[in-house]
Short mmCIF file of C-alpha atoms (C1' of nucleotides) in Angstrom, two decimals:
data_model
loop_
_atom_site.label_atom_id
_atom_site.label_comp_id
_atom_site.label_asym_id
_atom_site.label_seq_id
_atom_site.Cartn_x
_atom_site.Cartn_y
_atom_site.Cartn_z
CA UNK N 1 -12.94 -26.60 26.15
CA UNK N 2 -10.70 -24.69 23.96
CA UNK N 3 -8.60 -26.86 21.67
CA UNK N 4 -5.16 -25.60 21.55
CA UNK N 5 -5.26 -23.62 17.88
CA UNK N 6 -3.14 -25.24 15.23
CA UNK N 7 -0.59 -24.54 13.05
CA UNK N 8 -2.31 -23.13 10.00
CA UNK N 9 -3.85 -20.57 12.13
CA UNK N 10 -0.88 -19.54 13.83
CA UNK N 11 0.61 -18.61 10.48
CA UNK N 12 -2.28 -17.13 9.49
CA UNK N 13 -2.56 -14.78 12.09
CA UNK N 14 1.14 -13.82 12.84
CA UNK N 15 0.78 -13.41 8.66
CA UNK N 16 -2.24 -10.96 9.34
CA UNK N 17 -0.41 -8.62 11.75
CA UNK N 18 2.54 -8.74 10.07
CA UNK N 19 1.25 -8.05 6.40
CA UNK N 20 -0.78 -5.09 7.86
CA UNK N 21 1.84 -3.14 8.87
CA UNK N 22 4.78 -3.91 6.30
CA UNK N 23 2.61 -4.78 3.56
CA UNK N 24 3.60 -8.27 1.48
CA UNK N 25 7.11 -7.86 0.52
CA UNK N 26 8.15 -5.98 3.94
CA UNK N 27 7.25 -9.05 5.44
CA UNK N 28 9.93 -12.60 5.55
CA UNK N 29 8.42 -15.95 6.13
CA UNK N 30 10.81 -16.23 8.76
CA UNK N 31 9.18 -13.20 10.85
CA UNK N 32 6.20 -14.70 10.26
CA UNK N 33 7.37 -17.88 11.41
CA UNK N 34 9.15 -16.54 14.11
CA UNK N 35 6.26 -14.55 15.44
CA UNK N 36 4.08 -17.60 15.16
CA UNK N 37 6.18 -19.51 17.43
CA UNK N 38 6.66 -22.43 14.35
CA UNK N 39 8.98 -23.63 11.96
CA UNK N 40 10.03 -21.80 9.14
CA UNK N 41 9.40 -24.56 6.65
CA UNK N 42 6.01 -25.40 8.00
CA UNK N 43 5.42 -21.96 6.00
CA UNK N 44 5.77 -23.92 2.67
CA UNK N 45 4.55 -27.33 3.57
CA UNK N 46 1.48 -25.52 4.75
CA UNK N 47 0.77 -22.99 2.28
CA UNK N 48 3.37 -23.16 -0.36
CA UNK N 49 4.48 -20.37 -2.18
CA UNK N 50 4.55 -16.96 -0.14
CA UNK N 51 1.45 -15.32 -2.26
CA UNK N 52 -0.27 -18.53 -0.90
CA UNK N 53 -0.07 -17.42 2.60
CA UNK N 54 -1.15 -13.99 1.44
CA UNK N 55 -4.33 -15.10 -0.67
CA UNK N 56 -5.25 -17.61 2.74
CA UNK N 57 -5.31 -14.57 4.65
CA UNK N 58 -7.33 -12.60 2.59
CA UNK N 59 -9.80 -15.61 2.39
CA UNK N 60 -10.59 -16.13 5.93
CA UNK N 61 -12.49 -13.32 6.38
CA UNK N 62 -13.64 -12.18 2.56
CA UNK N 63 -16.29 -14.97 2.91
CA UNK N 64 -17.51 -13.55 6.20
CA UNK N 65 -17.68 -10.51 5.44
CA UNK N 66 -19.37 -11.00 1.83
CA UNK N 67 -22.24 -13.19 3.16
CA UNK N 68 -22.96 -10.95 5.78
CA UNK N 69 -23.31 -7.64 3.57
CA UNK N 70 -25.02 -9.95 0.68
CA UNK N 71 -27.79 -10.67 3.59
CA UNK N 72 -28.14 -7.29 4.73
CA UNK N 73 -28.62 -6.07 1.10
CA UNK N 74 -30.89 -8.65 -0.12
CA UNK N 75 -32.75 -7.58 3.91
CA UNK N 76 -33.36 -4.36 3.06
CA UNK N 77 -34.79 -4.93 -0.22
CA UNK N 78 -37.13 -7.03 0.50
CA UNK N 79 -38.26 -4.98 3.25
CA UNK N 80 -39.07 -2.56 1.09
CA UNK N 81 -40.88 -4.73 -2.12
CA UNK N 82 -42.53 -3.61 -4.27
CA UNK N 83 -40.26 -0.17 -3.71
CA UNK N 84 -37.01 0.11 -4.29
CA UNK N 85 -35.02 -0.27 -0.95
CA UNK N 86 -34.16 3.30 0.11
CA UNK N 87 -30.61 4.68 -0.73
CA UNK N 88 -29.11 5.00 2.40
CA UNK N 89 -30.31 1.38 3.71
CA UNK N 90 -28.31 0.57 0.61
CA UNK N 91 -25.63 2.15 1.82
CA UNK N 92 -25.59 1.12 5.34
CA UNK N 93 -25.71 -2.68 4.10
CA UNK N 94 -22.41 -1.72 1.70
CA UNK N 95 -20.48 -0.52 5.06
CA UNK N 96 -22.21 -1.53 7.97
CA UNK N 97 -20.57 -5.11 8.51
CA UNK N 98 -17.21 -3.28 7.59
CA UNK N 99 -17.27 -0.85 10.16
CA UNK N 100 -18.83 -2.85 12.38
CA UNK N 101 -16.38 -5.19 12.34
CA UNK N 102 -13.51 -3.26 11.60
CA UNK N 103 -14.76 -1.41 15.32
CA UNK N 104 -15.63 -4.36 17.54
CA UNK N 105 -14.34 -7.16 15.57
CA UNK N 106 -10.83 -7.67 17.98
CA UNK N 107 -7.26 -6.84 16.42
CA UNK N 108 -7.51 -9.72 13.65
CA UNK N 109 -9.99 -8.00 11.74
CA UNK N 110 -8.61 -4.55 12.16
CA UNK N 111 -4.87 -5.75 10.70
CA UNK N 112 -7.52 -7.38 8.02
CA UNK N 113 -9.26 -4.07 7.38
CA UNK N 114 -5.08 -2.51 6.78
CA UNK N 115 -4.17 -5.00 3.95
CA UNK N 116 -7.11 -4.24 2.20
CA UNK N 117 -7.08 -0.75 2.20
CA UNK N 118 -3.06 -1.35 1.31
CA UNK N 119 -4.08 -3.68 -1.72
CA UNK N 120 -7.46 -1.92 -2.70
CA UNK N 121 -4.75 0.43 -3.85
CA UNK N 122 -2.07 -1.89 -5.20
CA UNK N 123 -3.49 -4.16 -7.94
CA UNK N 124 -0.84 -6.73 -8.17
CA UNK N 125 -1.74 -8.12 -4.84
CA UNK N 126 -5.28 -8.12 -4.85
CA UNK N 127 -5.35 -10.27 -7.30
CA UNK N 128 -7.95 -12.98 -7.74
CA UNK N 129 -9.25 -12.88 -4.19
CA UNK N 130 -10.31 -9.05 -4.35
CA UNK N 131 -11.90 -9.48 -7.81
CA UNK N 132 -13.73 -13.08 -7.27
CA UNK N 133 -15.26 -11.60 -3.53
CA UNK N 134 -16.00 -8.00 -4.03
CA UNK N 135 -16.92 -7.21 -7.31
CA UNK N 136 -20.13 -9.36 -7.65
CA UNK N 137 -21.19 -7.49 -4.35
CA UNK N 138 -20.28 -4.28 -6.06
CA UNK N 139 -22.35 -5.14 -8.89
CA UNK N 140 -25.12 -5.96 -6.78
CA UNK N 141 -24.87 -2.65 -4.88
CA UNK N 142 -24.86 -0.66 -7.88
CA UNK N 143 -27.94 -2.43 -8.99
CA UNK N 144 -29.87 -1.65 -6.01
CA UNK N 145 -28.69 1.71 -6.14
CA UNK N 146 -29.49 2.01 -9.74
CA UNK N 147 -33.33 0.54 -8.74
CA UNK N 148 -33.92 3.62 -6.55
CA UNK N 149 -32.20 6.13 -9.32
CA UNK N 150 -33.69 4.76 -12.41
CA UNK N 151 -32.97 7.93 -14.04
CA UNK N 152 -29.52 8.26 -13.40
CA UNK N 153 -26.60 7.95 -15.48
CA UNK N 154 -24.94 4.53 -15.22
CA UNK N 155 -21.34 6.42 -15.56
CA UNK N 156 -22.04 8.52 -12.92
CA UNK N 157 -22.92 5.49 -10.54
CA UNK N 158 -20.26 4.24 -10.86
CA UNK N 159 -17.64 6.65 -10.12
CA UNK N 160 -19.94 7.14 -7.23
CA UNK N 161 -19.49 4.06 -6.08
CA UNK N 162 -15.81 4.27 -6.43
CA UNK N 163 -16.25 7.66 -4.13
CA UNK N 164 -17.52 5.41 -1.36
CA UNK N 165 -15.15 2.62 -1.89
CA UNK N 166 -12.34 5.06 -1.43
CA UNK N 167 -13.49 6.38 1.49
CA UNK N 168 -14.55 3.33 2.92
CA UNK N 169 -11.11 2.30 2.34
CA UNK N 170 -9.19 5.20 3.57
CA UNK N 171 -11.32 5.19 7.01
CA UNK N 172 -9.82 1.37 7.71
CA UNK N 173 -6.33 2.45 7.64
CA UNK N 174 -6.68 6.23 8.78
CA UNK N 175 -6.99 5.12 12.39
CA UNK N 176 -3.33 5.76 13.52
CA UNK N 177 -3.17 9.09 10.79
CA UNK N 178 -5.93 10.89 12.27
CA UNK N 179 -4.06 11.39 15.67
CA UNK N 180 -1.48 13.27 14.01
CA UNK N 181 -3.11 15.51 11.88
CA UNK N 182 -4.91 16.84 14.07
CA UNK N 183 -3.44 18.67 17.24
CA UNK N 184 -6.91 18.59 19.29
CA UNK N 185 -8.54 19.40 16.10
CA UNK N 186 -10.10 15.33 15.82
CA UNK N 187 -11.93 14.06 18.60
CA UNK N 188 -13.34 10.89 18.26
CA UNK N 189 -12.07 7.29 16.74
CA UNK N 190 -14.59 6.08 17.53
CA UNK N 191 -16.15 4.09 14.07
CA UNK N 192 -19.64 4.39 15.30
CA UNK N 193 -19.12 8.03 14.95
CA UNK N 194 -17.68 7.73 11.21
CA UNK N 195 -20.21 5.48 10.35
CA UNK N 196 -23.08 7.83 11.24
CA UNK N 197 -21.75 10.58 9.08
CA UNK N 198 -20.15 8.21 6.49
CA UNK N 199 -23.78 7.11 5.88
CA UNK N 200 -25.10 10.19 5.11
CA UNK N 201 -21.97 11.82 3.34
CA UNK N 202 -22.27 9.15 0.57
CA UNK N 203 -25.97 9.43 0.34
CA UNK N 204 -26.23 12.96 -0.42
CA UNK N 205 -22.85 12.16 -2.89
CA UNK N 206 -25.16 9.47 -4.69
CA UNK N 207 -28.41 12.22 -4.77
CA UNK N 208 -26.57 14.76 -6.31
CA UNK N 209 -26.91 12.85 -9.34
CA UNK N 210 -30.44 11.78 -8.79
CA UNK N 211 -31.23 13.94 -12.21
CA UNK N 212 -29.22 13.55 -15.17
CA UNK N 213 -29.17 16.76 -16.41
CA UNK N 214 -27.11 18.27 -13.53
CA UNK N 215 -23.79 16.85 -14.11
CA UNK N 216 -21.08 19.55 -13.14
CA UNK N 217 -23.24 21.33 -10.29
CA UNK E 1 19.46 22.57 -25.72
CA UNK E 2 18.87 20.06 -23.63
CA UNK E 3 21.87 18.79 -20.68
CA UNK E 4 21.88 15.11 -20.43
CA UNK E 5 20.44 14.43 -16.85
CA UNK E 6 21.95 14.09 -14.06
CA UNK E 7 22.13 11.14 -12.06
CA UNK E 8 20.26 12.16 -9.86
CA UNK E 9 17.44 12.79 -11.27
CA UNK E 10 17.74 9.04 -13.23
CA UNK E 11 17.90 7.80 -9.87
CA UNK E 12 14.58 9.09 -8.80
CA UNK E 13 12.75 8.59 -12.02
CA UNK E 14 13.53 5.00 -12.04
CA UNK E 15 13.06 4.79 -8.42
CA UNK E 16 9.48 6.54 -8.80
CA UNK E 17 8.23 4.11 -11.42
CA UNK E 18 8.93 0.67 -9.08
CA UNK E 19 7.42 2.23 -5.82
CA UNK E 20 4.52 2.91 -7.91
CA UNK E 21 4.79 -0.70 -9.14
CA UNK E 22 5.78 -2.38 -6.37
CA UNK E 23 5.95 -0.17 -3.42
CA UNK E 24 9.00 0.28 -1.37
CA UNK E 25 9.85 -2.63 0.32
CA UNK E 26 9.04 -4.33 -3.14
CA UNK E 27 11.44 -2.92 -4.85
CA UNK E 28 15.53 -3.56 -4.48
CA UNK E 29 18.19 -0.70 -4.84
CA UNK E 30 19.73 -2.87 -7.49
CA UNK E 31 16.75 -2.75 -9.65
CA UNK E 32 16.12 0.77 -9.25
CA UNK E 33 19.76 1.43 -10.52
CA UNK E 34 19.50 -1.39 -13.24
CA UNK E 35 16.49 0.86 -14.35
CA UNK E 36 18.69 3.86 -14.04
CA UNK E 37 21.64 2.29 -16.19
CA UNK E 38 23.64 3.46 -13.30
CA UNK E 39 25.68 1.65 -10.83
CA UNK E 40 24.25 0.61 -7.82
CA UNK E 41 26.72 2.22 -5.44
CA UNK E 42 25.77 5.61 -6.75
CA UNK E 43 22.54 5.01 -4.71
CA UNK E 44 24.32 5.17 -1.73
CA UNK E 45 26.62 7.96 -2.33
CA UNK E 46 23.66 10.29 -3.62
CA UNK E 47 21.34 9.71 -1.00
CA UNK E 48 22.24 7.83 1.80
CA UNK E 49 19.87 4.77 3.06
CA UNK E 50 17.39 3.35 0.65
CA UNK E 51 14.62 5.51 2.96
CA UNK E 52 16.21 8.55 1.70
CA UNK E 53 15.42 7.69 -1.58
CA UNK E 54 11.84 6.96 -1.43
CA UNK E 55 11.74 10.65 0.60
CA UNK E 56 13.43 12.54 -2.13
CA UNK E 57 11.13 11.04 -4.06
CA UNK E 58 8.22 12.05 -2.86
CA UNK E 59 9.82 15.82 -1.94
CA UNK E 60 10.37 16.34 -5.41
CA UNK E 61 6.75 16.28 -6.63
CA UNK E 62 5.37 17.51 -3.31
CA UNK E 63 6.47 21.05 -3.52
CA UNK E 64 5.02 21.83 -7.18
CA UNK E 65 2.09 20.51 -5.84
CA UNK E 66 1.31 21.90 -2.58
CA UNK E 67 2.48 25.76 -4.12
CA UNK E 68 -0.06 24.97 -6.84
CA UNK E 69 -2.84 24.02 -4.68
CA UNK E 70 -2.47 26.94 -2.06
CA UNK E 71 -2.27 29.23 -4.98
CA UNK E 72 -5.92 28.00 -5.90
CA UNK E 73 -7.21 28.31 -2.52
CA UNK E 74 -6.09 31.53 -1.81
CA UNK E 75 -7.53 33.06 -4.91
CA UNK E 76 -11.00 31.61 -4.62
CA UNK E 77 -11.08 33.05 -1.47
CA UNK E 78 -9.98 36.54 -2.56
CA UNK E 79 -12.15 36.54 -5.46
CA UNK E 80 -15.08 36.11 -3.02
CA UNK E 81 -14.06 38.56 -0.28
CA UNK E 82 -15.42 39.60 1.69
CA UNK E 83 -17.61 36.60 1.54
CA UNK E 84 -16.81 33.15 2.64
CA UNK E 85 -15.54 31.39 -1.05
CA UNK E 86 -18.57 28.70 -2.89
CA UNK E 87 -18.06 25.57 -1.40
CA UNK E 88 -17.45 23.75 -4.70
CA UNK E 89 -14.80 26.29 -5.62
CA UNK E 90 -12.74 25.41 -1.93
CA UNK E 91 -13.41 21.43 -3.51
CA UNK E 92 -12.26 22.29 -6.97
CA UNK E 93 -9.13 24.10 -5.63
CA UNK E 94 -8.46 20.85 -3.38
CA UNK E 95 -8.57 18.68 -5.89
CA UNK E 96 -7.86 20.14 -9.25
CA UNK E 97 -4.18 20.50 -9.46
CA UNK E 98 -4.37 16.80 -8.25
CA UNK E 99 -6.34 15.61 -10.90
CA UNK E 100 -4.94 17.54 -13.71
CA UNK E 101 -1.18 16.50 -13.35
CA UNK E 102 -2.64 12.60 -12.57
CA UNK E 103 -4.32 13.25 -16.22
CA UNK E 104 -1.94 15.55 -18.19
CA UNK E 105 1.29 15.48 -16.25
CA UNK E 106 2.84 12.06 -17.93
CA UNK E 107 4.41 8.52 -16.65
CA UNK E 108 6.11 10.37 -13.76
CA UNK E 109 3.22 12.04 -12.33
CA UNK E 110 1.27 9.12 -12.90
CA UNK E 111 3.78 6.98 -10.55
CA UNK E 112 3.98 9.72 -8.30
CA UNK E 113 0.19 9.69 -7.33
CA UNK E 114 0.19 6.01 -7.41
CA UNK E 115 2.74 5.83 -4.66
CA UNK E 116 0.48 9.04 -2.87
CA UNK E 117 -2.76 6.29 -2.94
CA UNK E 118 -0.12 3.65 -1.33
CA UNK E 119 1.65 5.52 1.81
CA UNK E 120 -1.75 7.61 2.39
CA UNK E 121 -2.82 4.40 3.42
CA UNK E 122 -0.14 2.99 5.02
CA UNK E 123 1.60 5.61 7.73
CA UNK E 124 4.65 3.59 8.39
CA UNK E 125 6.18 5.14 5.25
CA UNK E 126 4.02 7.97 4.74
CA UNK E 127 6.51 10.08 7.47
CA UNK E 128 7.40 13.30 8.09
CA UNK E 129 6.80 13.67 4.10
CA UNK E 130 3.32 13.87 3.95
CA UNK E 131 2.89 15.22 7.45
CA UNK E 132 5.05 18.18 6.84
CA UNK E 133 3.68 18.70 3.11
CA UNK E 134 -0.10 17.73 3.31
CA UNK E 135 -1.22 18.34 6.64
CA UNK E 136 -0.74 22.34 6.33
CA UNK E 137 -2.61 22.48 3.48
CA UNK E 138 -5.40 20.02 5.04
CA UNK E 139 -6.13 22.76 7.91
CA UNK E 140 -5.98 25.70 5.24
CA UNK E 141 -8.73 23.89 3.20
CA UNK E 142 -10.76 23.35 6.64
CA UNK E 143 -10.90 26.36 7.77
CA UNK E 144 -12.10 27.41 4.88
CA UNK E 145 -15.16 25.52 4.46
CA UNK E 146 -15.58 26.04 7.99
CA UNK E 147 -15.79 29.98 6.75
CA UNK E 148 -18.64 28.81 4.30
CA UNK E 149 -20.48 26.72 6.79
CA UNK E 150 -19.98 28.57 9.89
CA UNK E 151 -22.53 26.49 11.70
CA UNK E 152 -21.49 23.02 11.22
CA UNK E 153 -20.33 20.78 13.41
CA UNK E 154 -16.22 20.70 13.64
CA UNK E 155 -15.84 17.05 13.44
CA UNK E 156 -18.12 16.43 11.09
CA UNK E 157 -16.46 18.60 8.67
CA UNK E 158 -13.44 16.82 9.86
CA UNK E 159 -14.99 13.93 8.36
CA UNK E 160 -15.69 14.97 5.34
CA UNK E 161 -12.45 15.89 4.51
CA UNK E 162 -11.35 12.51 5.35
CA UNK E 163 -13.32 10.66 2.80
CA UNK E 164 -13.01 13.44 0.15
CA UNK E 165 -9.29 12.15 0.75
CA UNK E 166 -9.91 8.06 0.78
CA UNK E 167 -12.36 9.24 -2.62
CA UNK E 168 -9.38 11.05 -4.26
CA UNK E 169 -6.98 9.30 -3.46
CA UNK E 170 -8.31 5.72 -4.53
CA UNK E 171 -8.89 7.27 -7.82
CA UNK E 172 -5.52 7.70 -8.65
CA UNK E 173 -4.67 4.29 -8.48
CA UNK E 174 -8.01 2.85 -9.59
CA UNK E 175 -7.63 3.41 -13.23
CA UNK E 176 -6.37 -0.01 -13.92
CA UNK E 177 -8.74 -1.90 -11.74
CA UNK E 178 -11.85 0.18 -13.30
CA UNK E 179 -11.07 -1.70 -16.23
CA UNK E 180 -11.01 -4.82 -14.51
CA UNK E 181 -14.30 -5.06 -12.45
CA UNK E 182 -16.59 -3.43 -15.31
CA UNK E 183 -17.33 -5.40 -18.08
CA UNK E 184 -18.71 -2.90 -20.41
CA UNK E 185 -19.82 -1.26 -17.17
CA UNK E 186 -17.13 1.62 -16.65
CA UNK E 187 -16.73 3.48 -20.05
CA UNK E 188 -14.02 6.03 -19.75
CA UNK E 189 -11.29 6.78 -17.51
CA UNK E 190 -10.69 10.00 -18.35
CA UNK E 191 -10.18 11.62 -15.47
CA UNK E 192 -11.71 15.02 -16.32
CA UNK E 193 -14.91 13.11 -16.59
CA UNK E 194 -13.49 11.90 -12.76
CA UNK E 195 -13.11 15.81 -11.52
CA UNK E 196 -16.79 16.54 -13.03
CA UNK E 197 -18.20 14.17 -10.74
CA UNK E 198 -15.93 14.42 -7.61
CA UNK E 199 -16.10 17.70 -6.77
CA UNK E 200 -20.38 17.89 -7.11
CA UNK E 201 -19.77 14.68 -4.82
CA UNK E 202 -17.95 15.99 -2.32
CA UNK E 203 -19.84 19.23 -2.39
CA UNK E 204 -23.22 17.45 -2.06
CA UNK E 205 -21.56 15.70 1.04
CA UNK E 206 -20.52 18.29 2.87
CA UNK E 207 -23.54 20.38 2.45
CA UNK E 208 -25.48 17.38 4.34
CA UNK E 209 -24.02 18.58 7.53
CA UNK E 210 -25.24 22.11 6.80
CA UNK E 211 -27.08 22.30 9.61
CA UNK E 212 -25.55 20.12 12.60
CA UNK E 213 -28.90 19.07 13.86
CA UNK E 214 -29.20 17.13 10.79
CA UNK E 215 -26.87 14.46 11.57
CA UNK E 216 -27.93 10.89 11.11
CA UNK E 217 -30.30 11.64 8.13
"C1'" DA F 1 49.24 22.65 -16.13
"C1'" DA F 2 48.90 21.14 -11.66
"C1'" DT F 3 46.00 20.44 -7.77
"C1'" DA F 4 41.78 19.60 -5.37
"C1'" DT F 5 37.18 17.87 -5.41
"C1'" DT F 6 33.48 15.34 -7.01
"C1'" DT F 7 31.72 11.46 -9.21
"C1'" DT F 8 31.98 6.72 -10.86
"C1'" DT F 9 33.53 2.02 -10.88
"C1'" DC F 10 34.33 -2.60 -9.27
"C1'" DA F 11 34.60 -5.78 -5.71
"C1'" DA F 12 33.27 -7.44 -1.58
"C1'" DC F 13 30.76 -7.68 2.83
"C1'" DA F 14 27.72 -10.11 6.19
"C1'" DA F 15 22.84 -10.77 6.54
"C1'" DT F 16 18.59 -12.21 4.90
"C1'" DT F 17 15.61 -13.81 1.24
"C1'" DG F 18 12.16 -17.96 -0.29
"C1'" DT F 19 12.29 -22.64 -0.74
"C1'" DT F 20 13.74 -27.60 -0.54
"C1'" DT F 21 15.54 -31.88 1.26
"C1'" DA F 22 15.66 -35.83 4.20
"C1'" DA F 23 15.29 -37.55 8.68
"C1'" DA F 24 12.60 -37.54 13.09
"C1'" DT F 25 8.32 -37.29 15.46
"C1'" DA F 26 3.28 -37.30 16.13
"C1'" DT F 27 -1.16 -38.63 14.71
"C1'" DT F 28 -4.38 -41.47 12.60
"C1'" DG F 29 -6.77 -45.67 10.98
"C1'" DT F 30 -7.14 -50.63 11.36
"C1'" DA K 1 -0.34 -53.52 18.48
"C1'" DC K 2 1.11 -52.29 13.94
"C1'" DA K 3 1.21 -49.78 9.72
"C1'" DA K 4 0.23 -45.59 7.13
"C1'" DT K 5 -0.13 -40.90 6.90
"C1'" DA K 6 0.57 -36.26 8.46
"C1'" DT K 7 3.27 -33.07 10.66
"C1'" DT K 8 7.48 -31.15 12.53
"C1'" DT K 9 12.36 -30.48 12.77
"C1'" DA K 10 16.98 -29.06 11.46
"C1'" DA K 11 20.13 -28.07 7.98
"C1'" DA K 12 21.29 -26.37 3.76
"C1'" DC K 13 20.58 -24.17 -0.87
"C1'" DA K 14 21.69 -20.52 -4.24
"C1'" DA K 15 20.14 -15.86 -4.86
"C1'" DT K 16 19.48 -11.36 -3.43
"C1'" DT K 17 19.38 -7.82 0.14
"C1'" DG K 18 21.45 -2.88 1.65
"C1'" DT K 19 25.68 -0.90 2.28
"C1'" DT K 20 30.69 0.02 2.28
"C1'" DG K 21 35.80 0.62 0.82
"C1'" DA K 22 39.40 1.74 -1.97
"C1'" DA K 23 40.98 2.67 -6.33
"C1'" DA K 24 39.85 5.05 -11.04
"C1'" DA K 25 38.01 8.58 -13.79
"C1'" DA K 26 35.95 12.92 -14.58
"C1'" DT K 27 35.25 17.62 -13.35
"C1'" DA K 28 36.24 21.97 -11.16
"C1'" DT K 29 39.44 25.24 -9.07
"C1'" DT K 30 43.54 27.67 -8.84
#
DNA sequence: AATATTTTTCAACAATTGTTTAAATATTGT
DNA sequence: ACAATATTTAAACAATTGTTGAAAAATATT
């Protein structure tokens, strides 16, 4: 028995298309409205200001998606106690409910997966949501990572890190891009594909700097 | 002695600095010509739709850099004839130019790559800009590592490039969120200390898919 | 100096923006 | 059943949106 869905979600969702292809302010409350099949005010009485709606959108799914990676992290390393947890089970726990989802996860997630990598850019609209849901993760990847590299620099983790959150990022939105550039030069979209060779394209990234003397080469 | 500048130009500085801020649809043609000290109509006459704008915009920068950037390619192959150019080298000449104007190039440069990190990830706006500018250069640079690693796997490669791209091009707008999600974490964002760990990134990458049988590991 | 062309100004356009108000309807709790 | 609360509707708000038109001023050409 499927209850019909209500208004809140309606919004939310017509919000979530809409915001992934215009981005925030190419998008009206009223097409959002409109597209939702509701009332423009119920907009406002719902959500209140327009940044409201935004943030609720970017909600829904942060908390999904951070408990799941937060398990498969916290998985792997106690799989491998005493050891450190290897580097690239680190890494697949970082992407793998990403790209997983981002793959089989419907058309909601994937519109999800295009505002982020729109606002992982932008600052101004990330905001709060970005900051309070993703940077403790990112704090607990790097000290997992840092566990297995004990004698790496802690600079040079971290622009590592910001290597694979760019292109994590990048690979969200580059779906559409990636049939133009290449004129039967890219095969596949597939993300299973980009995840096997993201996975191992990061973790030889990270090894290079596995000893600190050989910055530079 | 220096001309006073041309409208034209004030048009497209001002307009540069609130993409970068606010992206296009963020940003109104009456602030962009309040910015300019310049009357609002003139935005019209000069360049047609508010589109047109944000193109010449991007046109502007897009030619220094592209010349540059080919320039450094070709070289570092010649220097190495007749063998295939270092792979770091092909990196370095990808990325440098980038990184150097996004450090030493001023404000203007800075908005410019800031608006890059936006459209790259959001094709709608991106256009026949980047496609015509970028994508050349993209297949130059692949065929050249392809040169140096004769034996890999095309899409694979492929690959790579794509998150050497999401890498660089969320470091141009990171530098004010770096500051944000370290606290005493992230020490400097200087971004030479960004190219010295990029390119042995990247290059570390793309050697794992030295051998194609490798893939997965 | 007179003419032609380009550039700038000022005013206005209809359309759309986010948000609010008050009345009508639906839902809930008792 | 009634009362209380929550939701929906429709209309309106002032402000801002991109763009245009016709004069005015500045510049270039002859």
């Amino acid at each position: 028995m499927t209850t019909k869905k209500k208004t809140k979600d309606l919004i939310l969702d017509a919000a979530e298309e809409l915001f992934a292809i215009r981005g925030f302010y190419g998008v009206s409350i009223r097409q959002i409205t409109t597209k939702a099949e509701v009332d423009p005010a119920l907009a406002s009485y719902h959500f209140g200001k327009k940044k409201d709606i935004f943030d609720a959108v970017m909600l829904r799914r942060a908390e999904i998606l951070n408990r799941e990676r937060i398990q498969m992290l916290d998985d792997c390393i106690r799989r491998a106690k005493p050891n450190p947890a290897p580097l690239h089970e680190i890494i697949d726990a970082f992407t793998h409910a990403l790209l997983n989802r981002s793959n089989k996860g419907g058309k909601g997630w994937r519109s999800y997966f295009a505002i982020i990598a729109q606002i992982n850019n932008h600052p101004e609209l990330g905001g709060i949501i970005m900051s309070q849901y993703f940077d403790p993760l990112a704090k607990k990847f790097l000290q997992a990572i840092h566990a297995n590299m004990p004698e790496a620099n802690d600079e040079d983790l971290y622009w590592c890190y910001h290597f694979l959150s760019g292109a994590l990022t990048l690979t969200f939105s580059g779906t559409e891009r990636i049939s133009k550039l290449s004129d039967g030069l890219c095969p596949s979209n597939d993300l299973d594909a980009v995840h096997d060779r993201l996975v191992p394209f990061i973790t030889a990234g990270f090894k290079a700097f596995m000893n600190p003397f050989t910055i530079g080469r």
